[in-house]
């Protein structure tokens, strides 16, 4: 998955960007360091900084990456999700136009890689999915991801923004597709989703990752 996250970053049309990666897996995710010849890519191999299961350390790593980043805005790129090239530019523009601290998508298509099926997630109002978040760095430094709650820490982050009227959610299903597979960090319960046709997924995603449309 790691290389896919880099590809998503490089494909973004927004130009003033940099990618920060903390890799604490048992086996390095990037055995070929030549990929980081691009000066916009910042990679840290940190096998002992956090310890334990890499899945349980996600909020710690997100907070650490926020501190390491030098830009004013942060965008989450989950390596198993696809993002359209316009995603970053649109979310940055939405933050600037609304003046809010956090934005993200309130609904999203999910592609089940095991069964070749598509599902739609529709959230409650005033909510955004964690993998879709774009937020101001200064807000995140004060209201970080709760590190004691490795599943649902992004929900708490979003809830905090909503509580302070700092969430500007978007309904743009054409800009992201999440993937379901055997190694998802958080469980994907069937009642969370509505089955939908594969043909509803963005054409750019289907062209890359789904050879069959039903």
PDB file of C-alpha atoms in Angstrom:
ATOM      1  CA  UNK A   1       0.000   0.000   0.000  1.00  0.00           C
ATOM      2  CA  UNK A   2       2.814   2.424   0.804  1.00  0.00           C
ATOM      3  CA  UNK A   3       3.763   3.178  -2.794  1.00  0.00           C
ATOM      4  CA  UNK A   4       0.105   3.873  -3.632  1.00  0.00           C
ATOM      5  CA  UNK A   5       0.062   6.671  -1.030  1.00  0.00           C
ATOM      6  CA  UNK A   6       3.088   8.257  -2.697  1.00  0.00           C
ATOM      7  CA  UNK A   7       1.416   7.969  -6.107  1.00  0.00           C
ATOM      8  CA  UNK A   8      -1.738   9.662  -4.768  1.00  0.00           C
ATOM      9  CA  UNK A   9       0.377  12.508  -3.399  1.00  0.00           C
ATOM     10  CA  UNK A  10       2.356  12.988  -6.617  1.00  0.00           C
ATOM     11  CA  UNK A  11      -0.835  13.008  -8.698  1.00  0.00           C
ATOM     12  CA  UNK A  12      -2.382  15.939  -6.782  1.00  0.00           C
ATOM     13  CA  UNK A  13      -2.773  19.059  -8.917  1.00  0.00           C
ATOM     14  CA  UNK A  14      -2.183  21.345  -5.919  1.00  0.00           C
ATOM     15  CA  UNK A  15       1.463  22.341  -6.245  1.00  0.00           C
ATOM     16  CA  UNK A  16       2.614  23.690  -2.855  1.00  0.00           C
ATOM     17  CA  UNK A  17       2.759  20.293  -1.183  1.00  0.00           C
ATOM     18  CA  UNK A  18       5.059  17.946   0.704  1.00  0.00           C
ATOM     19  CA  UNK A  19       4.581  14.374   1.920  1.00  0.00           C
ATOM     20  CA  UNK A  20       5.679  13.199   5.365  1.00  0.00           C
ATOM     21  CA  UNK A  21       5.949   9.479   6.108  1.00  0.00           C
ATOM     22  CA  UNK A  22       6.690   7.677   9.374  1.00  0.00           C
ATOM     23  CA  UNK A  23       7.433   4.006   8.756  1.00  0.00           C
ATOM     24  CA  UNK A  24       7.452   1.813  11.882  1.00  0.00           C
ATOM     25  CA  UNK A  25       6.514  -1.510  10.296  1.00  0.00           C
ATOM     26  CA  UNK A  26       8.672  -4.554  11.040  1.00  0.00           C
ATOM     27  CA  UNK A  27       9.874  -4.589   7.431  1.00  0.00           C
ATOM     28  CA  UNK A  28      10.674  -1.253   5.743  1.00  0.00           C
ATOM     29  CA  UNK A  29       7.822  -0.210   3.470  1.00  0.00           C
ATOM     30  CA  UNK A  30      10.245   1.355   0.984  1.00  0.00           C
ATOM     31  CA  UNK A  31      13.205  -0.978   0.428  1.00  0.00           C
ATOM     32  CA  UNK A  32      14.325   1.147  -2.528  1.00  0.00           C
ATOM     33  CA  UNK A  33      15.277   4.597  -1.157  1.00  0.00           C
ATOM     34  CA  UNK A  34      15.665   6.072  -4.654  1.00  0.00           C
ATOM     35  CA  UNK A  35      11.981   7.011  -4.585  1.00  0.00           C
ATOM     36  CA  UNK A  36      12.845   9.800  -2.147  1.00  0.00           C
ATOM     37  CA  UNK A  37      15.042  11.695  -4.575  1.00  0.00           C
ATOM     38  CA  UNK A  38      12.061  14.065  -4.871  1.00  0.00           C
ATOM     39  CA  UNK A  39      12.720  16.823  -2.317  1.00  0.00           C
ATOM     40  CA  UNK A  40       9.000  17.064  -1.497  1.00  0.00           C
ATOM     41  CA  UNK A  41       9.059  13.563   0.033  1.00  0.00           C
ATOM     42  CA  UNK A  42      10.187  13.229   3.658  1.00  0.00           C
ATOM     43  CA  UNK A  43      10.681   9.694   4.945  1.00  0.00           C
ATOM     44  CA  UNK A  44      11.591   8.600   8.467  1.00  0.00           C
ATOM     45  CA  UNK A  45      12.231   4.976   9.354  1.00  0.00           C
ATOM     46  CA  UNK A  46      11.372   4.742  13.046  1.00  0.00           C
ATOM     47  CA  UNK A  47      11.248   1.123  14.146  1.00  0.00           C
ATOM     48  CA  UNK A  48      11.550   1.904  17.863  1.00  0.00           C
ATOM     49  CA  UNK A  49      10.005   5.358  18.299  1.00  0.00           C
ATOM     50  CA  UNK A  50       6.470   4.152  19.000  1.00  0.00           C
ATOM     51  CA  UNK A  51       6.779   0.413  19.595  1.00  0.00           C
ATOM     52  CA  UNK A  52       4.031  -2.176  19.590  1.00  0.00           C
ATOM     53  CA  UNK A  53       1.555  -2.921  16.827  1.00  0.00           C
ATOM     54  CA  UNK A  54       1.742  -0.235  14.106  1.00  0.00           C
ATOM     55  CA  UNK A  55      -2.071  -0.247  13.911  1.00  0.00           C
ATOM     56  CA  UNK A  56      -2.430   0.885  17.520  1.00  0.00           C
ATOM     57  CA  UNK A  57      -0.060   3.799  16.992  1.00  0.00           C
ATOM     58  CA  UNK A  58      -1.934   5.598  14.234  1.00  0.00           C
ATOM     59  CA  UNK A  59      -3.071   8.599  16.342  1.00  0.00           C
ATOM     60  CA  UNK A  60       0.445   8.937  17.803  1.00  0.00           C
ATOM     61  CA  UNK A  61       1.918   8.954  14.317  1.00  0.00           C
ATOM     62  CA  UNK A  62      -0.634  11.446  13.014  1.00  0.00           C
ATOM     63  CA  UNK A  63       0.172  13.828  15.866  1.00  0.00           C
ATOM     64  CA  UNK A  64       3.911  13.359  15.329  1.00  0.00           C
ATOM     65  CA  UNK A  65       3.573  14.028  11.604  1.00  0.00           C
ATOM     66  CA  UNK A  66       1.579  17.180  12.327  1.00  0.00           C
ATOM     67  CA  UNK A  67       4.446  18.434  14.484  1.00  0.00           C
ATOM     68  CA  UNK A  68       7.017  17.521  11.821  1.00  0.00           C
ATOM     69  CA  UNK A  69       5.199  19.153   8.908  1.00  0.00           C
ATOM     70  CA  UNK A  70       6.117  22.690   7.895  1.00  0.00           C
ATOM     71  CA  UNK A  71       2.965  23.725   6.025  1.00  0.00           C
ATOM     72  CA  UNK A  72      -0.107  25.446   7.432  1.00  0.00           C
ATOM     73  CA  UNK A  73      -2.508  22.733   6.247  1.00  0.00           C
ATOM     74  CA  UNK A  74      -2.458  18.949   6.683  1.00  0.00           C
ATOM     75  CA  UNK A  75      -4.189  16.343   4.501  1.00  0.00           C
ATOM     76  CA  UNK A  76      -4.537  12.693   5.510  1.00  0.00           C
ATOM     77  CA  UNK A  77      -3.541  10.163   2.844  1.00  0.00           C
ATOM     78  CA  UNK A  78      -4.451   6.629   3.892  1.00  0.00           C
ATOM     79  CA  UNK A  79      -2.404   4.282   1.753  1.00  0.00           C
ATOM     80  CA  UNK A  80      -5.293   1.929   0.952  1.00  0.00           C
ATOM     81  CA  UNK A  81      -7.562   4.719  -0.334  1.00  0.00           C
ATOM     82  CA  UNK A  82      -7.710   6.262  -3.795  1.00  0.00           C
ATOM     83  CA  UNK A  83      -7.945  10.041  -4.181  1.00  0.00           C
ATOM     84  CA  UNK A  84      -8.661  11.984  -7.355  1.00  0.00           C
ATOM     85  CA  UNK A  85      -5.944  14.455  -8.438  1.00  0.00           C
ATOM     86  CA  UNK A  86      -8.207  17.424  -7.583  1.00  0.00           C
ATOM     87  CA  UNK A  87      -8.865  16.335  -3.995  1.00  0.00           C
ATOM     88  CA  UNK A  88      -6.179  18.408  -2.256  1.00  0.00           C
ATOM     89  CA  UNK A  89      -6.870  21.582  -4.238  1.00  0.00           C
ATOM     90  CA  UNK A  90     -10.610  21.376  -3.596  1.00  0.00           C
ATOM     91  CA  UNK A  91     -10.236  20.791   0.138  1.00  0.00           C
ATOM     92  CA  UNK A  92      -7.722  23.602   0.528  1.00  0.00           C
ATOM     93  CA  UNK A  93     -10.061  25.941  -1.347  1.00  0.00           C
ATOM     94  CA  UNK A  94     -12.982  24.851   0.865  1.00  0.00           C
ATOM     95  CA  UNK A  95     -11.033  25.595   4.054  1.00  0.00           C
ATOM     96  CA  UNK A  96      -9.977  28.989   2.764  1.00  0.00           C
ATOM     97  CA  UNK A  97     -13.507  29.883   1.637  1.00  0.00           C
ATOM     98  CA  UNK A  98     -15.255  28.769   4.844  1.00  0.00           C
ATOM     99  CA  UNK A  99     -12.583  29.874   7.308  1.00  0.00           C
ATOM    100  CA  UNK A 100     -13.092  26.624   9.243  1.00  0.00           C
ATOM    101  CA  UNK A 101     -10.328  24.481  10.756  1.00  0.00           C
ATOM    102  CA  UNK A 102     -11.303  21.010   9.493  1.00  0.00           C
ATOM    103  CA  UNK A 103     -12.915  19.636   6.354  1.00  0.00           C
ATOM    104  CA  UNK A 104     -13.603  16.157   5.007  1.00  0.00           C
ATOM    105  CA  UNK A 105     -16.143  14.078   3.118  1.00  0.00           C
ATOM    106  CA  UNK A 106     -19.403  13.096   4.799  1.00  0.00           C
ATOM    107  CA  UNK A 107     -20.062  10.225   2.385  1.00  0.00           C
ATOM    108  CA  UNK A 108     -17.755   7.887   0.491  1.00  0.00           C
ATOM    109  CA  UNK A 109     -17.735   4.879  -1.787  1.00  0.00           C
ATOM    110  CA  UNK A 110     -15.991   1.741  -0.554  1.00  0.00           C
ATOM    111  CA  UNK A 111     -14.661  -0.967  -2.874  1.00  0.00           C
ATOM    112  CA  UNK A 112     -14.502  -4.487  -1.402  1.00  0.00           C
ATOM    113  CA  UNK A 113     -11.388  -6.014  -2.931  1.00  0.00           C
ATOM    114  CA  UNK A 114     -12.287  -9.488  -1.702  1.00  0.00           C
ATOM    115  CA  UNK A 115     -15.685  -9.645  -3.393  1.00  0.00           C
ATOM    116  CA  UNK A 116     -15.362  -7.058  -6.149  1.00  0.00           C
ATOM    117  CA  UNK A 117     -18.371  -5.147  -4.828  1.00  0.00           C
ATOM    118  CA  UNK A 118     -19.114  -1.493  -4.143  1.00  0.00           C
ATOM    119  CA  UNK A 119     -20.744   0.050  -1.057  1.00  0.00           C
ATOM    120  CA  UNK A 120     -21.777   3.563  -0.068  1.00  0.00           C
ATOM    121  CA  UNK A 121     -21.180   5.054   3.366  1.00  0.00           C
ATOM    122  CA  UNK A 122     -23.465   7.942   4.297  1.00  0.00           C
ATOM    123  CA  UNK A 123     -22.677   9.576   7.612  1.00  0.00           C
ATOM    124  CA  UNK A 124     -24.828  11.449  10.019  1.00  0.00           C
ATOM    125  CA  UNK A 125     -24.854  15.209   9.592  1.00  0.00           C
ATOM    126  CA  UNK A 126     -21.940  17.340  10.754  1.00  0.00           C
ATOM    127  CA  UNK A 127     -19.395  14.558  10.302  1.00  0.00           C
ATOM    128  CA  UNK A 128     -16.457  13.639   8.060  1.00  0.00           C
ATOM    129  CA  UNK A 129     -14.559  10.399   7.559  1.00  0.00           C
ATOM    130  CA  UNK A 130     -11.081  10.354   9.080  1.00  0.00           C
ATOM    131  CA  UNK A 131      -9.261   9.249   5.934  1.00  0.00           C
ATOM    132  CA  UNK A 132     -10.680  12.262   4.086  1.00  0.00           C
ATOM    133  CA  UNK A 133      -9.598  14.968   6.510  1.00  0.00           C
ATOM    134  CA  UNK A 134      -7.835  18.189   5.603  1.00  0.00           C
ATOM    135  CA  UNK A 135      -7.188  20.540   8.512  1.00  0.00           C
ATOM    136  CA  UNK A 136      -5.225  23.478   9.787  1.00  0.00           C
ATOM    137  CA  UNK A 137      -1.973  22.553  11.482  1.00  0.00           C
ATOM    138  CA  UNK A 138      -2.400  25.056  14.302  1.00  0.00           C
ATOM    139  CA  UNK A 139      -5.809  23.564  15.149  1.00  0.00           C
ATOM    140  CA  UNK A 140      -4.382  20.043  15.214  1.00  0.00           C
ATOM    141  CA  UNK A 141      -1.507  21.082  17.455  1.00  0.00           C
ATOM    142  CA  UNK A 142      -4.085  22.183  20.027  1.00  0.00           C
ATOM    143  CA  UNK A 143      -6.757  19.515  19.386  1.00  0.00           C
ATOM    144  CA  UNK A 144      -4.773  16.464  18.312  1.00  0.00           C
ATOM    145  CA  UNK A 145      -5.897  12.894  17.714  1.00  0.00           C
ATOM    146  CA  UNK A 146      -6.478  11.216  21.121  1.00  0.00           C
ATOM    147  CA  UNK A 147      -3.618   8.755  21.483  1.00  0.00           C
ATOM    148  CA  UNK A 148      -5.371   6.432  23.930  1.00  0.00           C
ATOM    149  CA  UNK A 149      -8.054   5.562  21.350  1.00  0.00           C
ATOM    150  CA  UNK A 150      -6.382   3.993  18.352  1.00  0.00           C
ATOM    151  CA  UNK A 151      -9.720   2.977  16.741  1.00  0.00           C
ATOM    152  CA  UNK A 152     -11.991   5.996  16.483  1.00  0.00           C
ATOM    153  CA  UNK A 153      -9.395   8.663  17.234  1.00  0.00           C
ATOM    154  CA  UNK A 154     -10.328  10.414  14.000  1.00  0.00           C
ATOM    155  CA  UNK A 155     -13.985  10.388  15.096  1.00  0.00           C
ATOM    156  CA  UNK A 156     -13.001  12.222  18.280  1.00  0.00           C
ATOM    157  CA  UNK A 157     -10.942  14.698  16.261  1.00  0.00           C
ATOM    158  CA  UNK A 158     -13.913  15.422  13.991  1.00  0.00           C
ATOM    159  CA  UNK A 159     -16.341  15.633  16.917  1.00  0.00           C
ATOM    160  CA  UNK A 160     -14.126  18.201  18.615  1.00  0.00           C
ATOM    161  CA  UNK A 161     -14.121  20.347  15.480  1.00  0.00           C
ATOM    162  CA  UNK A 162     -17.889  20.050  15.143  1.00  0.00           C
ATOM    163  CA  UNK A 163     -18.386  20.964  18.799  1.00  0.00           C
ATOM    164  CA  UNK A 164     -16.508  24.216  18.217  1.00  0.00           C
ATOM    165  CA  UNK A 165     -18.279  24.904  14.875  1.00  0.00           C
ATOM    166  CA  UNK A 166     -14.979  24.371  13.049  1.00  0.00           C
ATOM    167  CA  UNK A 167     -16.040  21.514  10.732  1.00  0.00           C
ATOM    168  CA  UNK A 168     -16.860  22.201   7.074  1.00  0.00           C
ATOM    169  CA  UNK A 169     -17.905  18.843   5.640  1.00  0.00           C
ATOM    170  CA  UNK A 170     -18.194  18.159   1.899  1.00  0.00           C
ATOM    171  CA  UNK A 171     -20.343  15.726  -0.075  1.00  0.00           C
ATOM    172  CA  UNK A 172     -18.076  14.814  -3.009  1.00  0.00           C
ATOM    173  CA  UNK A 173     -18.197  11.094  -3.700  1.00  0.00           C
ATOM    174  CA  UNK A 174     -16.204  11.537  -6.909  1.00  0.00           C
ATOM    175  CA  UNK A 175     -12.962  12.439  -5.137  1.00  0.00           C
ATOM    176  CA  UNK A 176     -12.211   9.385  -2.972  1.00  0.00           C
ATOM    177  CA  UNK A 177     -12.769   5.628  -2.849  1.00  0.00           C
ATOM    178  CA  UNK A 178     -11.784   3.595   0.210  1.00  0.00           C
ATOM    179  CA  UNK A 179     -10.843  -0.064  -0.043  1.00  0.00           C
ATOM    180  CA  UNK A 180     -12.110  -2.929   2.097  1.00  0.00           C
ATOM    181  CA  UNK A 181      -9.638  -5.752   2.635  1.00  0.00           C
ATOM    182  CA  UNK A 182      -8.473  -8.229   5.268  1.00  0.00           C
ATOM    183  CA  UNK A 183      -6.152  -5.761   6.995  1.00  0.00           C
ATOM    184  CA  UNK A 184      -8.327  -2.686   7.585  1.00  0.00           C
ATOM    185  CA  UNK A 185      -7.460  -0.954  10.856  1.00  0.00           C
ATOM    186  CA  UNK A 186     -11.059  -0.397  11.915  1.00  0.00           C
ATOM    187  CA  UNK A 187     -13.810  -3.000  11.420  1.00  0.00           C
ATOM    188  CA  UNK A 188     -16.204  -2.458   8.525  1.00  0.00           C
ATOM    189  CA  UNK A 189     -19.630  -3.557   9.782  1.00  0.00           C
ATOM    190  CA  UNK A 190     -22.225  -4.366   7.077  1.00  0.00           C
ATOM    191  CA  UNK A 191     -24.885  -2.158   8.671  1.00  0.00           C
ATOM    192  CA  UNK A 192     -22.687   0.887   8.040  1.00  0.00           C
ATOM    193  CA  UNK A 193     -23.023   0.585   4.256  1.00  0.00           C
ATOM    194  CA  UNK A 194     -25.528   0.468   1.421  1.00  0.00           C
ATOM    195  CA  UNK A 195     -24.693  -1.829  -1.520  1.00  0.00           C
ATOM    196  CA  UNK A 196     -24.363   0.029  -4.805  1.00  0.00           C
ATOM    197  CA  UNK A 197     -23.362  -0.678  -8.380  1.00  0.00           C
ATOM    198  CA  UNK A 198     -19.691  -0.648  -9.309  1.00  0.00           C
ATOM    199  CA  UNK A 199     -20.627   1.682 -12.156  1.00  0.00           C
ATOM    200  CA  UNK A 200     -21.330   4.403  -9.567  1.00  0.00           C
ATOM    201  CA  UNK A 201     -17.652   4.533  -8.578  1.00  0.00           C
ATOM    202  CA  UNK A 202     -15.554   7.303 -10.151  1.00  0.00           C
ATOM    203  CA  UNK A 203     -14.452   6.351 -13.650  1.00  0.00           C
ATOM    204  CA  UNK A 204     -10.824   7.198 -12.869  1.00  0.00           C
ATOM    205  CA  UNK A 205     -10.806   4.704  -9.978  1.00  0.00           C
ATOM    206  CA  UNK A 206     -12.439   1.979 -12.066  1.00  0.00           C
ATOM    207  CA  UNK A 207      -9.886   2.475 -14.823  1.00  0.00           C
ATOM    208  CA  UNK A 208      -7.044   1.842 -12.387  1.00  0.00           C
ATOM    209  CA  UNK A 209      -8.304  -0.742  -9.910  1.00  0.00           C
ATOM    210  CA  UNK A 210     -11.493  -2.506 -10.991  1.00  0.00           C
ATOM    211  CA  UNK A 211     -11.499  -4.376 -14.299  1.00  0.00           C
ATOM    212  CA  UNK A 212     -15.128  -5.531 -13.972  1.00  0.00           C
ATOM    213  CA  UNK A 213     -18.150  -3.241 -13.758  1.00  0.00           C
ATOM    214  CA  UNK A 214     -21.447  -4.880 -12.774  1.00  0.00           C
TER     215      UNK A 214
END
